[in-house]
Amino acid sequence: QVQLVESGGGLVQPGGSLRLSCAASGNIFFIYDMGWYRQAPGKQRELVASITAEGSTAYADSVKGRFTISRDNAKNTVYLQMNSLKPEDTTIYYCNARIVIMTFHQTADYWGKGTLVKN
């Protein structure tokens, strides 16, 4: 019914930049919060950044000043601009969105399959 597809991950030098994208598609009526999470091996998944439908943002302390989250509501897409990347940023990044679907206007959290950022 709903898919989140991430793109933009890859290999980058320390200090470099990457831009992640996540497009939601399917039986969508409305999207509330969208966000990016990451999970290193052996660790819990952690919130990196989130953005409300109105554009209010929140960031993990470890990425403040380096990462910027944004979204295009017309395209159902969320972005994560990552600058000044550090070795500790290396991991898999997952997109998340709280979506209201057309069918009975049910609300649920959806996840992408992840994209690897490595430096």
Tab-separated table of N, CA, C and O in Angstrom:
chain	number	residue	atom	x	y	z
A	1	GLN	N	0.817	-1.211	0.000
A	1	GLN	CA	0.000	0.000	0.000
A	1	GLN	C	0.845	1.252	0.000
A	1	GLN	O	0.620	2.173	-0.786
A	2	VAL	N	1.834	1.316	0.919
A	2	VAL	CA	2.714	2.465	1.030
A	2	VAL	C	4.160	1.986	0.986
A	2	VAL	O	4.509	0.990	1.615
A	3	GLN	N	4.976	2.712	0.245
A	3	GLN	CA	6.402	2.410	0.174
A	3	GLN	C	7.210	3.654	0.464
A	3	GLN	O	6.849	4.758	0.031
A	4	LEU	N	8.306	3.480	1.192
A	4	LEU	CA	9.294	4.528	1.379
A	4	LEU	C	10.584	4.038	0.741
A	4	LEU	O	11.076	2.964	1.082
A	5	VAL	N	11.114	4.816	-0.183
A	5	VAL	CA	12.312	4.414	-0.895
A	5	VAL	C	13.391	5.468	-0.699
A	5	VAL	O	13.227	6.619	-1.104
A	6	GLU	N	14.491	5.040	-0.045
A	6	GLU	CA	15.610	5.947	0.185
A	6	GLU	C	16.598	5.898	-0.976
A	6	GLU	O	16.710	4.870	-1.663
A	7	SER	N	17.323	6.988	-1.131
A	7	SER	CA	18.403	7.037	-2.113
A	7	SER	C	19.419	8.063	-1.657
A	7	SER	O	19.139	8.875	-0.765
A	8	GLY	N	20.604	8.017	-2.265
A	8	GLY	CA	21.609	9.031	-1.989
A	8	GLY	C	22.754	8.594	-1.104
A	8	GLY	O	23.716	9.343	-0.920
A	9	GLY	N	22.672	7.413	-0.549
A	9	GLY	CA	23.781	6.942	0.272
A	9	GLY	C	24.984	6.586	-0.583
A	9	GLY	O	24.907	6.546	-1.809
A	10	GLY	N	26.104	6.342	0.107
A	10	GLY	CA	27.298	5.959	-0.631
A	10	GLY	C	28.548	6.196	0.177
A	10	GLY	O	28.501	6.403	1.395
A	11	LEU	N	29.665	6.169	-0.526
A	11	LEU	CA	30.972	6.350	0.091
A	11	LEU	C	31.402	7.808	-0.046
A	11	LEU	O	31.308	8.392	-1.135
A	12	VAL	N	31.854	8.369	1.052
A	12	VAL	CA	32.272	9.775	1.042
A	12	VAL	C	33.460	9.934	1.962
A	12	VAL	O	33.583	9.217	2.963
A	13	GLN	N	34.336	10.853	1.647
A	13	GLN	CA	35.499	11.129	2.479
A	13	GLN	C	35.083	11.840	3.758
A	13	GLN	O	34.107	12.602	3.753
A	14	PRO	N	35.789	11.620	4.855
A	14	PRO	CA	35.507	12.409	6.073
A	14	PRO	C	35.580	13.899	5.760
A	14	PRO	O	36.475	14.346	5.033
A	15	GLY	N	34.592	14.631	6.284
A	15	GLY	CA	34.507	16.048	5.979
A	15	GLY	C	33.670	16.352	4.767
A	15	GLY	O	33.362	17.519	4.489
A	16	GLY	N	33.270	15.312	4.052
A	16	GLY	CA	32.478	15.485	2.840
A	16	GLY	C	30.996	15.610	3.126
A	16	GLY	O	30.565	15.670	4.286
A	17	SER	N	30.219	15.630	2.035
A	17	SER	CA	28.776	15.822	2.136
A	17	SER	C	28.030	14.780	1.321
A	17	SER	O	28.545	14.266	0.325
A	18	LEU	N	26.828	14.481	1.778
A	18	LEU	CA	25.900	13.630	1.050
A	18	LEU	C	24.498	14.159	1.271
A	18	LEU	O	24.213	14.770	2.310
A	19	ARG	N	23.627	13.891	0.308
A	19	ARG	CA	22.229	14.248	0.458
A	19	ARG	C	21.388	12.990	0.272
A	19	ARG	O	21.412	12.381	-0.794
A	20	LEU	N	20.661	12.633	1.329
A	20	LEU	CA	19.756	11.495	1.264
A	20	LEU	C	18.358	11.973	0.887
A	20	LEU	O	17.932	13.059	1.287
A	21	SER	N	17.660	11.137	0.143
A	21	SER	CA	16.273	11.412	-0.213
A	21	SER	C	15.420	10.205	0.144
A	21	SER	O	15.901	9.071	0.123
A	22	CYS	N	14.167	10.469	0.459
A	22	CYS	CA	13.225	9.390	0.748
A	22	CYS	C	11.869	9.788	0.195
A	22	CYS	O	11.286	10.785	0.634
A	23	ALA	N	11.389	9.011	-0.759
A	23	ALA	CA	10.112	9.296	-1.387
A	23	ALA	C	9.060	8.298	-0.941
A	23	ALA	O	9.286	7.082	-1.002
A	24	ALA	N	7.940	8.817	-0.495
A	24	ALA	CA	6.811	7.974	-0.102
A	24	ALA	C	5.827	7.888	-1.258
A	24	ALA	O	5.547	8.886	-1.922
A	25	SER	N	5.301	6.695	-1.474
A	25	SER	CA	4.342	6.504	-2.563
A	25	SER	C	3.297	5.483	-2.151
A	25	SER	O	3.498	4.697	-1.226
A	26	GLY	N	2.174	5.514	-2.852
A	26	GLY	CA	1.123	4.552	-2.570
A	26	GLY	C	-0.180	5.228	-2.204
A	26	GLY	O	-0.470	6.344	-2.628
A	27	ASN	N	-0.924	4.566	-1.373
A	27	ASN	CA	-2.284	4.957	-0.997
A	27	ASN	C	-2.267	6.014	0.118
A	27	ASN	O	-2.786	5.801	1.205
A	28	ILE	N	-1.679	7.170	-0.160
A	28	ILE	CA	-1.426	8.178	0.859
A	28	ILE	C	-2.481	9.270	0.867
A	28	ILE	O	-2.769	9.853	-0.177
A	29	PHE	N	-3.002	9.542	2.058
A	29	PHE	CA	-3.924	10.661	2.235
A	29	PHE	C	-3.190	11.876	2.804
A	29	PHE	O	-3.375	12.996	2.353
A	30	PHE	N	-2.342	11.616	3.811
A	30	PHE	CA	-1.627	12.708	4.473
A	30	PHE	C	-0.409	12.130	5.173
A	30	PHE	O	-0.427	10.993	5.627
A	31	ILE	N	0.658	12.937	5.263
A	31	ILE	CA	1.858	12.526	5.979
A	31	ILE	C	2.116	13.476	7.127
A	31	ILE	O	2.246	14.688	6.902
A	32	TYR	N	2.166	12.947	8.323
A	32	TYR	CA	2.522	13.740	9.491
A	32	TYR	C	4.047	13.908	9.537
A	32	TYR	O	4.654	14.369	8.592
A	33	ASP	N	4.649	13.506	10.640
A	33	ASP	CA	6.096	13.644	10.785
A	33	ASP	C	6.845	12.704	9.840
A	33	ASP	O	6.403	11.588	9.574
A	34	MET	N	7.978	13.195	9.369
A	34	MET	CA	8.914	12.364	8.615
A	34	MET	C	10.266	12.481	9.303
A	34	MET	O	10.569	13.516	9.920
A	35	GLY	N	11.065	11.447	9.209
A	35	GLY	CA	12.341	11.509	9.908
A	35	GLY	C	13.367	10.549	9.357
A	35	GLY	O	13.060	9.674	8.539
A	36	TRP	N	14.567	10.756	9.826
A	36	TRP	CA	15.691	9.879	9.499
A	36	TRP	C	16.249	9.279	10.778
A	36	TRP	O	16.455	9.991	11.762
A	37	TYR	N	16.464	7.995	10.747
A	37	TYR	CA	17.066	7.261	11.848
A	37	TYR	C	18.322	6.570	11.323
A	37	TYR	O	18.497	6.409	10.124
A	38	ARG	N	19.168	6.173	12.247
A	38	ARG	CA	20.328	5.378	11.872
A	38	ARG	C	20.572	4.309	12.915
A	38	ARG	O	20.211	4.477	14.078
A	39	GLN	N	21.205	3.241	12.469
A	39	GLN	CA	21.468	2.129	13.375
A	39	GLN	C	22.819	1.524	13.058
A	39	GLN	O	23.014	0.952	11.978
A	40	ALA	N	23.727	1.639	13.990
A	40	ALA	CA	25.044	1.020	13.860
A	40	ALA	C	24.970	-0.415	14.348
A	40	ALA	O	24.100	-0.746	15.171
A	41	PRO	N	25.861	-1.284	13.881
A	41	PRO	CA	25.843	-2.682	14.319
A	41	PRO	C	25.921	-2.805	15.832
A	41	PRO	O	26.763	-2.169	16.480
A	42	GLY	N	25.023	-3.584	16.414
A	42	GLY	CA	25.033	-3.808	17.850
A	42	GLY	C	24.437	-2.689	18.680
A	42	GLY	O	24.461	-2.757	19.912
A	43	LYS	N	23.911	-1.661	18.008
A	43	LYS	CA	23.329	-0.540	18.745
A	43	LYS	C	21.859	-0.373	18.389
A	43	LYS	O	21.385	-0.876	17.377
A	44	GLN	N	21.171	0.374	19.242
A	44	GLN	CA	19.767	0.650	18.973
A	44	GLN	C	19.630	1.693	17.867
A	44	GLN	O	20.513	2.538	17.679
A	45	ARG	N	18.518	1.611	17.164
A	45	ARG	CA	18.237	2.621	16.151
A	45	ARG	C	17.999	3.956	16.856
A	45	ARG	O	17.280	4.021	17.851
A	46	GLU	N	18.608	5.013	16.336
A	46	GLU	CA	18.470	6.319	16.965
A	46	GLU	C	17.929	7.339	15.973
A	46	GLU	O	18.206	7.266	14.763
A	47	LEU	N	17.191	8.300	16.520
A	47	LEU	CA	16.662	9.372	15.690
A	47	LEU	C	17.784	10.336	15.330
A	47	LEU	O	18.515	10.811	16.208
A	48	VAL	N	17.897	10.654	14.068
A	48	VAL	CA	18.878	11.627	13.602
A	48	VAL	C	18.232	12.996	13.466
A	48	VAL	O	18.748	13.993	13.964
A	49	ALA	N	17.100	13.037	12.773
A	49	ALA	CA	16.399	14.300	12.550
A	49	ALA	C	14.957	14.000	12.193
A	49	ALA	O	14.662	12.949	11.611
A	50	SER	N	14.073	14.948	12.524
A	50	SER	CA	12.666	14.791	12.181
A	50	SER	C	12.098	16.127	11.751
A	50	SER	O	12.636	17.189	12.085
A	51	ILE	N	11.001	16.059	11.005
A	51	ILE	CA	10.357	17.278	10.525
A	51	ILE	C	8.850	17.047	10.487
A	51	ILE	O	8.385	15.998	10.028
A	52	THR	N	8.101	18.025	10.994
A	52	THR	CA	6.651	17.925	10.974
A	52	THR	C	6.120	18.348	9.606
A	52	THR	O	6.853	18.881	8.776
A	53	ALA	N	4.827	18.147	9.422
A	53	ALA	CA	4.200	18.550	8.169
A	53	ALA	C	4.280	20.065	7.970
A	53	ALA	O	4.313	20.553	6.831
A	54	GLU	N	4.336	20.797	9.093
A	54	GLU	CA	4.420	22.261	9.022
A	54	GLU	C	5.855	22.757	8.871
A	54	GLU	O	6.076	23.948	8.671
A	55	GLY	N	6.814	21.839	9.004
A	55	GLY	CA	8.207	22.217	8.799
A	55	GLY	C	9.044	22.408	10.039
A	55	GLY	O	10.215	22.794	9.949
A	56	SER	N	8.505	22.127	11.215
A	56	SER	CA	9.301	22.209	12.430
A	56	SER	C	10.269	21.035	12.483
A	56	SER	O	9.891	19.903	12.183
A	57	THR	N	11.495	21.324	12.885
A	57	THR	CA	12.543	20.304	12.841
A	57	THR	C	13.130	20.027	14.221
A	57	THR	O	13.061	20.862	15.128
A	58	ALA	N	13.724	18.845	14.339
A	58	ALA	CA	14.435	18.468	15.557
A	58	ALA	C	15.624	17.616	15.145
A	58	ALA	O	15.545	16.874	14.153
A	59	TYR	N	16.729	17.717	15.913
A	59	TYR	CA	17.959	17.013	15.571
A	59	TYR	C	18.573	16.355	16.785
A	59	TYR	O	18.455	16.860	17.908
A	60	ALA	N	19.260	15.254	16.545
A	60	ALA	CA	20.091	14.670	17.585
A	60	ALA	C	21.255	15.618	17.847
A	60	ALA	O	21.741	16.289	16.919
A	61	ASP	N	21.716	15.677	19.087
A	61	ASP	CA	22.808	16.580	19.431
A	61	ASP	C	24.050	16.303	18.586
A	61	ASP	O	24.790	17.222	18.241
A	62	SER	N	24.262	15.047	18.242
A	62	SER	CA	25.471	14.657	17.527
A	62	SER	C	25.522	15.187	16.090
A	62	SER	O	26.601	15.178	15.479
A	63	VAL	N	24.398	15.641	15.554
A	63	VAL	CA	24.388	16.102	14.163
A	63	VAL	C	23.985	17.571	14.029
A	63	VAL	O	24.011	18.106	12.915
A	64	LYS	N	23.645	18.205	15.130
A	64	LYS	CA	23.239	19.617	15.065
A	64	LYS	C	24.349	20.467	14.456
A	64	LYS	O	25.517	20.325	14.814
A	65	GLY	N	23.950	21.333	13.543
A	65	GLY	CA	24.920	22.198	12.887
A	65	GLY	C	25.586	21.564	11.682
A	65	GLY	O	26.266	22.254	10.911
A	66	ARG	N	25.411	20.254	11.497
A	66	ARG	CA	26.034	19.566	10.359
A	66	ARG	C	24.991	19.006	9.388
A	66	ARG	O	25.209	18.987	8.179
A	67	PHE	N	23.867	18.539	9.922
A	67	PHE	CA	22.816	17.933	9.099
A	67	PHE	C	21.609	18.860	9.035
A	67	PHE	O	21.297	19.560	10.002
A	68	THR	N	20.925	18.834	7.906
A	68	THR	CA	19.708	19.610	7.736
A	68	THR	C	18.636	18.735	7.100
A	68	THR	O	18.863	18.144	6.041
A	69	ILE	N	17.484	18.674	7.766
A	69	ILE	CA	16.354	17.921	7.232
A	69	ILE	C	15.369	18.885	6.581
A	69	ILE	O	15.163	20.010	7.061
A	70	SER	N	14.778	18.443	5.479
A	70	SER	CA	13.772	19.248	4.799
A	70	SER	C	12.795	18.305	4.115
A	70	SER	O	13.046	17.091	4.019
A	71	ARG	N	11.683	18.855	3.648
A	71	ARG	CA	10.706	18.009	2.973
A	71	ARG	C	9.974	18.791	1.900
A	71	ARG	O	9.850	20.017	1.989
A	72	ASP	N	9.500	18.063	0.904
A	72	ASP	CA	8.678	18.625	-0.155
A	72	ASP	C	7.332	17.906	-0.067
A	72	ASP	O	7.216	16.754	-0.493
A	73	ASN	N	6.349	18.570	0.502
A	73	ASN	CA	5.057	17.916	0.720
A	73	ASN	C	4.365	17.562	-0.601
A	73	ASN	O	3.638	16.573	-0.676
A	74	ALA	N	4.594	18.340	-1.624
A	74	ALA	CA	3.971	18.054	-2.920
A	74	ALA	C	4.520	16.755	-3.517
A	74	ALA	O	3.819	16.082	-4.280
A	75	LYS	N	5.746	16.428	-3.165
A	75	LYS	CA	6.381	15.214	-3.689
A	75	LYS	C	6.425	14.084	-2.670
A	75	LYS	O	6.984	13.023	-2.955
A	76	ASN	N	5.871	14.323	-1.482
A	76	ASN	CA	5.922	13.313	-0.411
A	76	ASN	C	7.353	12.832	-0.174
A	76	ASN	O	7.593	11.626	-0.008
A	77	THR	N	8.262	13.758	-0.153
A	77	THR	CA	9.687	13.417	-0.071
A	77	THR	C	10.354	14.183	1.064
A	77	THR	O	10.074	15.360	1.277
A	78	VAL	N	11.231	13.486	1.765
A	78	VAL	CA	12.032	14.094	2.815
A	78	VAL	C	13.502	13.950	2.440
A	78	VAL	O	13.897	12.950	1.824
A	79	TYR	N	14.279	14.957	2.814
A	79	TYR	CA	15.694	14.987	2.481
A	79	TYR	C	16.527	15.127	3.751
A	79	TYR	O	16.066	15.657	4.763
A	80	LEU	N	17.767	14.666	3.676
A	80	LEU	CA	18.722	14.892	4.759
A	80	LEU	C	20.033	15.323	4.123
A	80	LEU	O	20.716	14.508	3.490
A	81	GLN	N	20.364	16.587	4.278
A	81	GLN	CA	21.641	17.105	3.811
A	81	GLN	C	22.655	16.894	4.931
A	81	GLN	O	22.475	17.409	6.036
A	82	MET	N	23.704	16.140	4.636
A	82	MET	CA	24.710	15.814	5.636
A	82	MET	C	26.030	16.432	5.222
A	82	MET	O	26.584	16.093	4.161
A	83	ASN	N	26.518	17.345	6.043
A	83	ASN	CA	27.792	18.013	5.785
A	83	ASN	C	28.791	17.664	6.883
A	83	ASN	O	28.419	17.195	7.960
A	84	SER	N	30.042	17.907	6.610
A	84	SER	CA	31.115	17.655	7.590
A	84	SER	C	31.000	16.255	8.182
A	84	SER	O	31.050	16.074	9.406
A	85	LEU	N	30.858	15.299	7.328
A	85	LEU	CA	30.653	13.923	7.791
A	85	LEU	C	31.856	13.404	8.558
A	85	LEU	O	33.015	13.687	8.212
A	86	LYS	N	31.559	12.640	9.600
A	86	LYS	CA	32.584	12.067	10.456
A	86	LYS	C	32.547	10.544	10.339
A	86	LYS	O	31.509	9.975	9.976
A	87	PRO	N	33.631	9.871	10.677
A	87	PRO	CA	33.621	8.401	10.632
A	87	PRO	C	32.485	7.795	11.451
A	87	PRO	O	31.923	6.770	11.063
A	88	GLU	N	32.147	8.430	12.562
A	88	GLU	CA	31.071	7.887	13.410
A	88	GLU	C	29.680	8.045	12.786
A	88	GLU	O	28.708	7.514	13.304
A	89	ASP	N	29.572	8.763	11.674
A	89	ASP	CA	28.303	8.860	10.957
A	89	ASP	C	28.085	7.654	10.037
A	89	ASP	O	27.001	7.502	9.471
A	90	THR	N	29.122	6.830	9.891
A	90	THR	CA	29.028	5.667	9.021
A	90	THR	C	28.058	4.656	9.590
A	90	THR	O	28.252	4.144	10.692
A	91	THR	N	26.990	4.387	8.871
A	91	THR	CA	26.024	3.375	9.250
A	91	THR	C	24.892	3.368	8.230
A	91	THR	O	24.951	4.080	7.228
A	92	ILE	N	23.865	2.582	8.498
A	92	ILE	CA	22.693	2.553	7.635
A	92	ILE	C	21.670	3.577	8.134
A	92	ILE	O	21.385	3.642	9.341
A	93	TYR	N	21.147	4.360	7.218
A	93	TYR	CA	20.153	5.378	7.527
A	93	TYR	C	18.789	4.931	7.017
A	93	TYR	O	18.661	4.495	5.867
A	94	TYR	N	17.791	5.065	7.884
A	94	TYR	CA	16.435	4.647	7.564
A	94	TYR	C	15.489	5.849	7.570
A	94	TYR	O	15.553	6.691	8.458
A	95	CYS	N	14.605	5.855	6.610
A	95	CYS	CA	13.560	6.862	6.538
A	95	CYS	C	12.321	6.353	7.263
A	95	CYS	O	11.990	5.161	7.200
A	96	ASN	N	11.643	7.257	7.945
A	96	ASN	CA	10.411	6.925	8.656
A	96	ASN	C	9.363	7.991	8.385
A	96	ASN	O	9.707	9.178	8.270
A	97	ALA	N	8.118	7.575	8.311
A	97	ALA	CA	7.036	8.542	8.122
A	97	ALA	C	5.762	8.031	8.773
A	97	ALA	O	5.472	6.829	8.713
A	98	ARG	N	5.050	8.933	9.397
A	98	ARG	CA	3.733	8.609	9.954
A	98	ARG	C	2.704	9.027	8.914
A	98	ARG	O	2.552	10.229	8.619
A	99	ILE	N	2.017	8.050	8.364
A	99	ILE	CA	1.188	8.281	7.182
A	99	ILE	C	-0.258	7.878	7.429
A	99	ILE	O	-0.528	6.820	8.020
A	100	VAL	N	-1.148	8.722	6.964
A	100	VAL	CA	-2.566	8.409	6.946
A	100	VAL	C	-2.886	7.903	5.538
A	100	VAL	O	-2.653	8.609	4.549
A	101	ILE	N	-3.395	6.686	5.473
A	101	ILE	CA	-3.707	6.128	4.152
A	101	ILE	C	-5.158	6.414	3.795
A	101	ILE	O	-5.976	6.740	4.649
A	102	MET	N	-5.447	6.322	2.504
A	102	MET	CA	-6.790	6.608	2.009
A	102	MET	C	-7.827	5.681	2.629
A	102	MET	O	-8.924	6.111	2.981
A	103	THR	N	-7.476	4.405	2.799
A	103	THR	CA	-8.428	3.400	3.265
A	103	THR	C	-8.788	3.662	4.714
A	103	THR	O	-7.958	3.490	5.620
A	104	PHE	N	-10.015	4.110	4.960
A	104	PHE	CA	-10.531	4.371	6.313
A	104	PHE	C	-9.666	5.381	7.088
A	104	PHE	O	-9.778	5.485	8.303
A	105	HIS	N	-8.790	6.070	6.387
A	105	HIS	CA	-7.909	7.075	7.010
A	105	HIS	C	-7.141	6.491	8.204
A	105	HIS	O	-7.011	7.130	9.252
A	106	GLN	N	-6.639	5.297	8.036
A	106	GLN	CA	-5.833	4.666	9.076
A	106	GLN	C	-4.443	5.272	9.092
A	106	GLN	O	-3.874	5.593	8.046
A	107	THR	N	-3.888	5.402	10.302
A	107	THR	CA	-2.565	5.990	10.487
A	107	THR	C	-1.585	4.932	10.962
A	107	THR	O	-1.902	4.138	11.847
A	108	ALA	N	-0.398	4.935	10.385
A	108	ALA	CA	0.625	3.979	10.807
A	108	ALA	C	2.000	4.536	10.490
A	108	ALA	O	2.151	5.449	9.667
A	109	ASP	N	3.004	3.996	11.152
A	109	ASP	CA	4.397	4.335	10.872
A	109	ASP	C	4.944	3.401	9.799
A	109	ASP	O	4.745	2.184	9.883
A	110	TYR	N	5.638	3.978	8.846
A	110	TYR	CA	6.239	3.207	7.758
A	110	TYR	C	7.742	3.467	7.739
A	110	TYR	O	8.208	4.556	8.097
A	111	TRP	N	8.474	2.434	7.285
A	111	TRP	CA	9.935	2.514	7.242
A	111	TRP	C	10.446	2.159	5.857
A	111	TRP	O	9.890	1.300	5.170
A	112	GLY	N	11.538	2.818	5.467
A	112	GLY	CA	12.249	2.414	4.279
A	112	GLY	C	13.192	1.267	4.607
A	112	GLY	O	13.344	0.882	5.769
A	113	LYS	N	13.852	0.746	3.582
A	113	LYS	CA	14.742	-0.404	3.776
A	113	LYS	C	16.143	0.013	4.174
A	113	LYS	O	16.963	-0.835	4.543
A	114	GLY	N	16.431	1.290	4.086
A	114	GLY	CA	17.728	1.779	4.529
A	114	GLY	C	18.692	2.052	3.387
A	114	GLY	O	18.622	1.426	2.329
A	115	THR	N	19.601	2.985	3.639
A	115	THR	CA	20.656	3.291	2.682
A	115	THR	C	21.952	3.474	3.466
A	115	THR	O	21.959	4.084	4.542
A	116	LEU	N	23.040	2.934	2.941
A	116	LEU	CA	24.309	2.931	3.656
A	116	LEU	C	25.105	4.197	3.376
A	116	LEU	O	25.309	4.585	2.225
A	117	VAL	N	25.556	4.816	4.442
A	117	VAL	CA	26.480	5.949	4.361
A	117	VAL	C	27.795	5.483	4.962
A	117	VAL	O	27.836	5.005	6.105
A	118	LYS	N	28.864	5.649	4.184
A	118	LYS	CA	30.149	5.135	4.641
A	118	LYS	C	31.242	6.152	4.350
A	118	LYS	O	31.320	6.685	3.245
A	119	ASN	N	32.056	6.416	5.365
A	119	ASN	CA	33.211	7.298	5.125
A	119	ASN	C	34.370	6.916	6.021
A	119	ASN	O	34.241	6.011	6.832
